Amino acid sequence: MTRGLSTPALFGRHLRTAPGASLAVALLVLVLSALAVLAPLAITAVSDAGLRCRLDGVSPLVRDVDSSVAQAPQVMPGASDLPEETVLVWGGFEAALLKARTDAGTPLTGVLGDPSYVVRMGRIEPWRSFNLSWALDPRFADRIELVDGSMPAAPPEDWWDQFGHGPQKPVAERPPIEVVLSEESAADMEWPVGETRPYPLAQGFEGDYPYRLSGVYQPVHPDDPYWLHAGDVLAPAVRYDGENQAYVYATGFADPGWLTVLQALDPVQTTVWYPFDPGAVTAQNAGDVLADLRGFTSVSQPITRGDTGIGITGLTFRSGAIPVLERAVAEGRVLVALVAMLAAGPVGVAAAVLVLGCRMMLERRRSALALLSARGAGSSQLRLLMGIEGLIVAAPAVAAGVALGYAVAAATLSDVGAMPSPLQAPAILLIPALLGIAPSALLAVSSGSPRRAERADAPTRRSAWRPVLEWAVIGLAAVATTVLVLRGMGDPTAPLDPLVVVAPLLLAFVVCIATLHAYPVLLRALQSRVQRAVGFTGFVGAARALRDPSTGVAPVLALIVGISIAVSSGVMLSTLEAGIARSSQLQAGADLQLQAGRFEEGAADVVAGLDGVAAVAAVAEARSIEVLVDSARRLAPVYFVDQQSLAAVQGRDGTVPEGVSLGDGSEPIPLLLSERAVEVLEPGSELSVGGEPAEVARTAGDTAPFTSLSAWLLTADAYMEAVNGRPAPVVSILVRLDAGADPTAVAIAAQESLGDNVRTLTPASVRSSIEQGPAASALRVTLIACIALAALLCAIAVVMTLVLGTGSRSRILALLQTLGAPPRSGSAIIAWELWPACAAAVIAGTLYGFALPVLLLQVVDLRPFTGDSAQPAYAVDPLILLAAIGGFLVVTAVFTLIALIISRRVHAASILRTVEDS
């Protein structure tokens, strides 16, 4: 056999002949593989960025896993890296804390740092001008740098014998407790180094005890979160007595050895915390970290030794990272659910387009396969030949697509969030692997017989199995949708429900089936009308559309899914924008809100006098008020406001629902409760707040402008004295501005009058912060990308369908040209073949697109994206919807017009010389 007739040479020539269809399939596989890799990487990176953004936005004081108990640690040795002089005292306590962290679980152990702790001792006497407590920490010396003096001395070995037994000595004869203070604390207390001052030691000890300032220090790392947990150590605290008068309270470090002699003091407070490392939490392990953290904080961790001893035996921890993680995990999984629901349609269309591409390849090889069959090739040989060709076409395209997807992800997403490698997430390669073998399998199955069907995508004889398949799809869609609606939203932190993906795709198939059955009926009625009209193009086009339709299942499905994605994406964008606008207004509460930990008395009057201010409403807060529910005791924050002032600021749609009265000072106290407060408190028949009888006036949403907490109680300020016993501090001032007033200018003026520690909020600033979040931005980009992808796939499906019908169409157009028909009649006939089914698909897809968000809002929780406690309501913004549909139609129309121009270029002589295939 000569070299030119060898099997490899013949196979190579086979591949080089008419490679257009093969290149089209390869390009399609490459793009789909790249998208299949890029999409999950992008979702992972965005989820990781959203998670990190939320965790970084929380103070370490709230985020860290901490516990506080009114006991001192037990004195016991244990294995730790503490200094030798303290390991016998604090070693057992630290070893127990390390063991508790180790037992918490692998994901959480890597997130929590080494435990830190501070023991505070001392009694507050508000009537004194000098108030001091002292802190014990075996590692405090590593955190400070002395500026003056020396480190505090350890207690004398016979201290307890000197003080605790027999007659108590005069203050001057008692051995002093040495402390070191920060420079700021020592300066504010006007306490020079070396001076001794008397102060009560604790309850149970008579008289005062001497404290000596041994030194003054500066922190080695002032930004260390340790100082947040340690409290008022670096700077003295300003507190308020029962008459709302301020007094100064400072804390100094003493030698940690004092724990051995004073562990039974009262009062004492031990604060323990594990630093929470946000960088160790990723979108992949966030769910496991959340589960472990919930388990760790739900039980008491044993902190004790075998025998009984005075001090801490167990600690129950808490962490503000739990609600943050819950919202972040929910946000990530809701994003995945939404992307899956929206991408389900384009994925189905992509599969249909891939099938059309493989049929194009088969049509190009039909004459070669017929020749091989005539020369004795069996069906198995033909299948093997086409299967190998499909593998050769798809495998390199998949490899290139995977590489392209990772390259684009690395170039665009590396700064957004963490991206898993193929070894960490091999499931990402599943879809590309299927794309690599799909063309080979499709070509092998379809090439058993080289006989040409009348049409490649729409057989002339109706299959007996088609009605069975259609009713099966309808039944599955009904069952899947019903089950999905009955399940509802469920837990937003739970894994993705497969029905969220399956149900919309099945519904799209149902709409496609209905359209394919409905439009021929309408087309027959239209044909009877154009039959009597002048000209032949309408009649020929309608007859050809009925007898040999250019649109099969694939383009109709593509158009239905595409237009439905465009419409539903526009509706979802409108709904999100409306939800964000509502949430922004609820969180801001007014045209302008001023927040502070505590406003000075008369601050509201100062704000009311500013230029541009029309009305103000001051909200006061009592943080821990005793709430008795059927004899069950709870502590809850209660907020007080003048209802008339609040209504003047907020208008009709305010925090207090219309028709609800917060009372005038008479009993019982009417309370407006958030939904979360109702869940926590479970108010029964008997309810009292601060010892006063109360009743639930109404329940409101969890979002309130005066607090970030979801559980809150609101009543009239006329009950402030009765509930709190004294005036409560104002923490929020809501401001209504004059028409045309600039919120920024008023906010600056308010900060100049009240101090820089005042935080300002406006609906615009809140909305901007929500919209700039990674998840909200990603969802917006996803919706736009789905519109573009659906439009592109629709255009490709229409083009491929036109190419597949070129043979039979060309013969008719050539015959018409021979009979004298003008060239432009070809385009008119082709348009007639397309527009009836396309128009029906667009109408059906539009209706389905308006209905799909109704299902989405029933099963997908969008609250993480709006920042509201309530699910956003269905909304339609005409401008957003017009932009979404218009963009889709423009892309689809451009590609379809290009196909029409190509399709009408027919050479009559060459067509008429061909032999009929059927």
XYZ file of N, CA and C in Angstrom, residues 281-455:
525
model
N -10.867 31.044 57.248
C -12.206 30.622 56.836
C -12.358 30.891 55.347
N -12.745 29.882 54.614
C -12.981 30.010 53.176
C -14.391 29.554 52.861
N -14.791 29.789 51.628
C -16.121 29.365 51.213
C -16.265 27.851 51.286
N -15.130 27.126 51.145
C -15.205 25.662 51.186
C -15.413 25.126 52.603
N -14.771 25.747 53.596
C -14.871 25.189 54.949
C -15.784 25.984 55.865
N -16.432 27.034 55.339
C -17.255 27.891 56.199
C -18.399 27.116 56.830
N -19.030 26.228 56.072
C -20.130 25.445 56.633
C -19.679 24.557 57.772
N -18.514 23.898 57.617
C -17.995 23.039 58.680
C -17.563 23.865 59.892
N -16.945 25.023 59.633
C -16.552 25.893 60.740
C -17.784 26.347 61.517
N -18.849 26.704 60.802
C -20.078 27.138 61.453
C -20.671 26.025 62.301
N -20.706 24.802 61.764
C -21.257 23.677 62.525
C -20.432 23.400 63.782
N -19.100 23.410 63.644
C -18.241 23.175 64.807
C -18.362 24.299 65.829
N -18.479 25.526 65.340
C -18.588 26.662 66.253
C -19.911 26.626 67.012
N -20.971 26.237 66.327
C -22.252 26.073 67.018
C -22.152 25.007 68.103
N -21.502 23.888 67.782
C -21.340 22.833 68.776
C -20.465 23.261 69.939
N -19.411 24.011 69.639
C -18.481 24.441 70.683
C -19.144 25.407 71.661
N -20.006 26.273 71.165
C -20.636 27.275 72.017
C -21.940 26.791 72.653
N -22.428 25.632 72.250
C -23.716 25.149 72.779
C -23.568 24.362 74.074
N -22.351 23.979 74.424
C -22.131 23.190 75.643
C -21.055 23.856 76.484
N -21.029 23.506 77.763
C -20.008 24.026 78.668
C -18.725 23.221 78.494
N -17.627 23.927 78.297
C -16.335 23.271 78.135
C -15.713 23.034 79.515
N -15.324 21.801 79.835
C -14.770 21.510 81.167
C -13.407 22.176 81.372
N -13.284 22.946 82.433
C -12.034 23.617 82.789
C -11.786 23.298 84.268
N -11.294 22.115 84.556
C -11.164 21.703 85.953
C -10.123 20.613 86.064
N -9.777 20.280 87.302
C -8.886 19.157 87.545
C -9.673 18.058 88.238
N -9.020 16.969 88.504
C -9.711 15.806 89.044
C -10.359 16.051 90.386
N -9.654 16.727 91.310
C -10.234 16.960 92.626
C -10.968 18.284 92.637
N -11.711 18.498 93.704
C -12.465 19.748 93.814
C -11.553 20.886 94.218
N -11.831 22.041 93.693
C -11.057 23.218 94.041
C -11.871 24.462 93.829
N -11.396 25.529 94.420
C -12.091 26.804 94.276
C -11.775 27.380 92.904
N -12.802 27.850 92.198
C -12.579 28.498 90.912
C -13.395 27.885 89.798
N -13.004 28.214 88.580
C -13.767 27.843 87.384
C -13.711 26.340 87.154
N -14.870 25.745 86.935
C -14.943 24.322 86.585
C -15.379 24.124 85.136
N -16.007 25.119 84.532
C -16.445 25.022 83.146
C -16.750 26.394 82.579
N -16.640 26.524 81.278
C -16.883 27.791 80.594
C -17.815 27.567 79.403
N -18.782 28.442 79.264
C -19.656 28.441 78.095
C -19.280 29.633 77.223
N -18.881 29.355 76.004
C -18.372 30.400 75.116
C -19.470 30.925 74.201
N -19.229 32.086 73.672
C -20.112 32.698 72.688
C -19.240 33.385 71.632
N -19.861 33.682 70.503
C -19.111 34.352 69.434
C -20.064 35.091 68.531
N -19.737 36.340 68.275
C -20.507 37.103 67.304
C -20.234 36.687 65.876
N -19.267 35.770 65.684
C -18.991 35.277 64.335
C -20.077 34.327 63.850
N -20.866 33.756 64.778
C -21.882 32.783 64.372
C -22.929 33.417 63.467
N -23.602 34.523 63.871
C -24.570 35.115 62.930
C -23.922 35.636 61.660
N -22.673 36.087 61.756
C -21.984 36.556 60.550
C -21.741 35.383 59.601
N -21.273 34.268 60.156
C -21.057 33.079 59.335
C -22.373 32.560 58.765
N -23.415 32.574 59.576
C -24.709 32.113 59.088
C -25.159 32.932 57.886
N -25.014 34.237 57.996
C -25.434 35.082 56.879
C -24.515 34.916 55.685
N -23.208 34.784 55.948
C -22.265 34.633 54.846
C -22.463 33.293 54.140
N -22.629 32.220 54.916
C -22.858 30.902 54.310
C -24.176 30.907 53.546
N -25.207 31.503 54.155
C -26.492 31.586 53.466
C -26.371 32.388 52.183
N -25.631 33.486 52.240
C -25.434 34.319 51.062
C -24.741 33.536 49.949
N -23.677 32.794 50.316
C -22.964 32.009 49.320
C -23.824 30.923 48.718
N -24.597 30.235 49.559
C -25.405 29.119 49.050
C -26.625 29.619 48.291
N -27.164 30.760 48.693
C -28.255 31.346 47.910
C -27.732 31.792 46.547
N -26.513 32.341 46.532
C -25.916 32.715 45.254
C -25.749 31.495 44.359
N -25.279 30.390 44.930
C -25.142 29.156 44.161
C -26.500 28.688 43.648
N -27.525 28.760 44.520
C -28.860 28.323 44.113
C -29.406 29.176 42.982
N -29.235 30.495 43.092
C -29.732 31.375 42.044
C -28.998 31.146 40.728
N -27.676 31.024 40.814
C -26.902 30.768 39.599
C -27.319 29.437 38.988
N -27.525 28.429 39.841
C -27.926 27.108 39.331
C -29.291 27.178 38.657
N -30.235 27.890 39.283
C -31.571 27.997 38.689
C -31.525 28.746 37.362
N -30.770 29.838 37.342
C -30.701 30.630 36.118
C -29.877 29.945 35.040
N -28.862 29.187 35.459
C -27.988 28.533 34.488
C -28.564 27.219 33.984
N -29.596 26.699 34.670
C -30.162 25.419 34.246
C -30.692 25.497 32.821
N -31.362 26.603 32.499
C -31.871 26.754 31.132
C -30.774 26.838 30.102
N -29.805 27.754 30.253
C -28.703 27.791 29.283
C -27.934 26.488 29.178
N -27.815 25.744 30.272
C -27.132 24.445 30.194
C -27.909 23.498 29.294
N -29.241 23.488 29.458
C -30.054 22.646 28.574
C -29.944 23.068 27.124
N -29.937 24.377 26.885
C -29.787 24.877 25.512
C -28.407 24.527 24.967
N -27.377 24.634 25.831
C -26.024 24.290 25.381
C -25.956 22.829 24.952
N -26.644 21.957 25.697
C -26.669 20.544 25.309
C -27.357 20.369 23.957
N -28.482 21.093 23.765
C -29.175 20.992 22.482
C -28.315 21.526 21.343
N -27.612 22.620 21.588
C -26.732 23.192 20.558
C -25.597 22.230 20.239
N -25.060 21.566 21.265
C -24.006 20.585 21.013
C -24.523 19.430 20.165
N -25.750 19.005 20.407
C -26.352 17.954 19.580
C -26.486 18.427 18.132
N -26.930 19.679 17.945
C -27.030 20.220 16.591
C -25.670 20.284 15.911
N -24.645 20.651 16.682
C -23.303 20.701 16.105
C -22.831 19.330 15.655
N -23.100 18.316 16.466
C -22.718 16.956 16.070
C -23.492 16.505 14.839
N -24.736 16.906 14.696
C -25.506 16.560 13.507
C -24.955 17.274 12.272
N -24.462 18.502 12.480
C -23.794 19.186 11.370
C -22.573 18.398 10.905
N -21.778 17.912 11.855
C -20.623 17.089 11.496
C -21.065 15.849 10.730
N -22.124 15.218 11.229
C -22.599 13.990 10.586
C -23.101 14.270 9.172
N -23.801 15.402 8.981
C -24.294 15.744 7.654
C -23.138 15.970 6.680
N -22.049 16.584 7.182
C -20.900 16.821 6.320
C -20.205 15.513 5.946
N -20.348 14.493 6.792
C -19.702 13.203 6.520
C -20.661 12.201 5.875
N -21.892 12.611 5.609
C -22.895 11.656 5.150
C -22.486 10.981 3.839
N -22.008 11.738 2.851
C -21.636 11.140 1.557
C -20.438 10.212 1.715
N -19.466 10.602 2.558
C -18.305 9.739 2.774
C -18.716 8.442 3.458
N -19.613 8.528 4.436
C -20.077 7.322 5.125
C -20.865 6.418 4.173
N -21.661 7.044 3.272
C -22.412 6.237 2.309
C -21.455 5.505 1.366
N -20.376 6.165 0.959
C -19.394 5.519 0.096
C -18.699 4.366 0.826
N -18.323 4.604 2.075
C -17.689 3.532 2.854
C -18.632 2.367 3.047
N -19.912 2.666 3.285
C -20.881 1.593 3.464
C -21.060 0.799 2.171
N -21.077 1.516 1.044
C -21.224 0.827 -0.236
C -20.033 -0.060 -0.543
N -18.837 0.274 -0.020
C -17.633 -0.513 -0.255
C -17.429 -1.585 0.806
N -18.461 -1.800 1.664
C -18.412 -2.947 2.572
C -18.178 -2.616 4.026
N -18.070 -1.355 4.405
C -17.858 -1.012 5.816
C -19.120 -1.298 6.602
N -18.949 -1.944 7.740
C -20.088 -2.252 8.590
C -20.453 -1.080 9.485
N -21.606 -1.217 10.129
C -22.071 -0.128 10.997
C -21.120 0.088 12.167
N -20.520 -0.984 12.709
C -19.594 -0.828 13.830
C -18.354 -0.046 13.397
N -17.890 -0.295 12.166
C -16.727 0.439 11.668
C -17.060 1.923 11.476
N -18.272 2.187 10.946
C -18.680 3.574 10.780
C -18.804 4.285 12.132
N -19.382 3.586 13.112
C -19.514 4.188 14.456
C -18.127 4.465 15.047
N -17.220 3.516 14.878
C -15.872 3.697 15.430
C -15.185 4.886 14.763
N -15.345 5.004 13.434
C -14.717 6.107 12.718
C -15.216 7.453 13.233
N -16.531 7.609 13.343
C -17.086 8.882 13.791
C -16.816 9.125 15.277
N -16.787 8.032 16.060
C -16.468 8.191 17.481
C -15.059 8.707 17.682
N -14.111 8.160 16.883
C -12.719 8.632 16.976
C -12.628 10.086 16.533
N -13.355 10.436 15.462
C -13.328 11.818 15.001
C -13.887 12.757 16.078
N -14.979 12.358 16.725
C -15.537 13.185 17.800
C -14.566 13.364 18.945
N -13.829 12.280 19.270
C -12.861 12.378 20.362
C -11.699 13.279 19.972
N -11.243 13.164 18.720
C -10.147 14.011 18.256
C -10.556 15.479 18.240
N -11.808 15.741 17.893
C -12.288 17.129 17.852
C -12.457 17.693 19.258
N -13.028 16.890 20.196
C -13.428 17.431 21.500
C -12.311 17.424 22.536
N -11.477 16.377 22.553
C -10.484 16.248 23.629
C -9.522 17.436 23.696
N -8.887 17.838 22.576
C -8.017 19.029 22.665
C -8.786 20.289 23.042
N -10.040 20.391 22.559
C -10.838 21.575 22.884
C -11.138 21.633 24.385
N -11.404 20.478 24.999
C -11.661 20.435 26.440
C -10.407 20.847 27.205
N -9.266 20.288 26.811
C -8.019 20.646 27.496
C -7.742 22.146 27.389
N -7.923 22.680 26.167
C -7.696 24.111 25.988
C -8.714 24.935 26.771
N -9.977 24.470 26.810
C -11.003 25.196 27.554
C -10.741 25.213 29.047
N -10.316 24.068 29.605
C -9.994 24.009 31.032
C -8.836 24.945 31.353
N -7.800 24.900 30.512
C -6.660 25.793 30.728
C -7.072 27.253 30.608
N -7.907 27.552 29.626
C -8.374 28.922 29.448
C -9.201 29.382 30.645
N -10.101 28.497 31.132
C -10.929 28.851 32.279
C -10.097 29.160 33.511
N -9.093 28.316 33.785
C -8.229 28.563 34.942
C -7.382 29.810 34.750
N -6.925 30.044 33.521
C -6.105 31.236 33.269
C -6.913 32.509 33.471
N -8.129 32.532 32.941
C -8.984 33.710 33.119
C -9.316 33.910 34.594
N -9.604 32.796 35.299
C -9.910 32.889 36.726
C -8.712 33.427 37.508
N -7.524 32.915 37.185
C -6.329 33.374 37.901
C -6.045 34.842 37.628
N -6.343 35.288 36.394
C -6.044 36.674 36.040
C -7.065 37.658 36.598
N -8.324 37.227 36.729
C -9.385 38.163 37.117
C -9.899 37.973 38.533
N -9.697 36.780 39.116
C -10.320 36.487 40.405
C -9.319 36.288 41.530
N -8.015 36.344 41.232
C -7.024 36.070 42.279
C -7.100 37.084 43.411
N -7.506 38.320 43.094
C -7.617 39.346 44.124
C -8.988 39.374 44.786
N -9.914 38.563 44.272
C -11.272 38.570 44.823
C -11.387 37.618 46.002
N -10.937 36.389 45.823
C -11.038 35.397 46.889
C -10.238 34.166 46.543
N -10.261 33.200 47.444
C -9.507 31.968 47.254
C -10.141 31.120 46.163
N -9.304 30.472 45.349
C -9.788 29.592 44.296
C -9.184 28.208 44.496
N -10.010 27.183 44.496
C -9.466 25.838 44.660
C -8.760 25.368 43.408
N -7.752 24.537 43.585
C -7.065 23.921 42.450
C -7.845 22.683 42.012
N -7.525 22.123 40.832
C -8.233 20.908 40.399
C -8.087 19.765 41.391
N -6.951 19.685 42.085
C -6.777 18.614 43.068
C -7.669 18.826 44.279
N -7.926 20.107 44.650
C -8.789 20.397 45.787
C -10.260 20.250 45.434
N -10.628 20.510 44.206
C -12.028 20.435 43.787
C -12.119 19.712 42.451
N -11.904 18.395 42.438
C -11.953 17.659 41.164
C -13.330 17.665 40.522
N -14.383 17.960 41.307
C -15.726 17.978 40.725
C -15.864 19.050 39.651
N -15.001 20.069 39.697
C -15.050 21.130 38.680
C -14.776 20.561 37.295
N -13.981 19.482 37.228
C -13.611 18.900 35.935
C -14.644 17.903 35.411
N -15.729 17.679 36.160
C -16.720 16.691 35.734
C -17.400 17.106 34.432
N -17.910 18.327 34.370
C -18.608 18.778 33.158
C -17.663 18.839 31.963
N -16.441 19.386 32.099
C -15.524 19.303 30.951
C -15.254 17.878 30.494
N -15.168 16.939 31.428
C -14.953 15.544 31.034
C -16.131 15.022 30.225
N -17.341 15.364 30.645
C -18.524 14.942 29.889
C -18.552 15.595 28.511
N -18.145 16.860 28.430
C -18.079 17.538 27.133
C -17.047 16.886 26.224
N -15.999 16.318 26.824
C -14.974 15.677 26.012
C -15.438 14.398 25.351
N -16.332 13.672 25.990
C -16.787 12.388 25.425
C -18.150 12.503 24.749
N -18.887 13.607 24.992
C -20.234 13.727 24.430
C -20.235 13.705 22.903
N -19.410 14.503 22.198
C -19.451 14.428 20.724
C -19.133 13.041 20.193
N -18.157 12.374 20.804
C -17.816 11.035 20.347
C -18.998 10.089 20.493
N -19.676 10.145 21.645
C -20.819 9.262 21.867
C -21.966 9.591 20.917
N -22.269 10.879 20.742
C -23.373 11.264 19.860
C -23.111 10.858 18.418
N -21.893 11.086 17.950
C -21.566 10.722 16.580
C -21.577 9.217 16.383
N -21.083 8.477 17.381
C -21.066 7.017 17.261
C -22.472 6.451 17.218
N -23.376 7.007 18.013
C -24.750 6.494 18.051
C -25.490 6.834 16.759
N -25.215 8.003 16.182
C -25.991 8.483 15.036
C -25.462 8.019 13.691
N -24.281 7.433 13.643
C -23.664 7.135 12.346
C -23.736 5.671 11.983
N -24.633 4.922 12.601
C -24.717 3.501 12.272
C -25.182 3.261 10.865
N -26.099 4.130 10.376
C -26.600 3.991 9.004
C -26.340 5.294 8.259
N -25.741 5.242 7.099
C -25.450 6.465 6.344
C -26.653 7.026 5.610
N -27.825 6.355 5.704
C -28.996 6.834 4.968
C -29.432 8.179 5.518
N -29.684 9.111 4.643
C -30.036 10.470 5.030
C -31.521 10.550 5.354
N -31.833 11.135 6.513
C -33.225 11.434 6.828
C -33.649 12.675 6.048
N -34.971 12.870 5.957
C -35.432 14.037 5.199
C -34.927 15.324 5.824
N -34.921 15.381 7.182
C -34.325 16.517 7.883
C -33.509 15.973 9.028
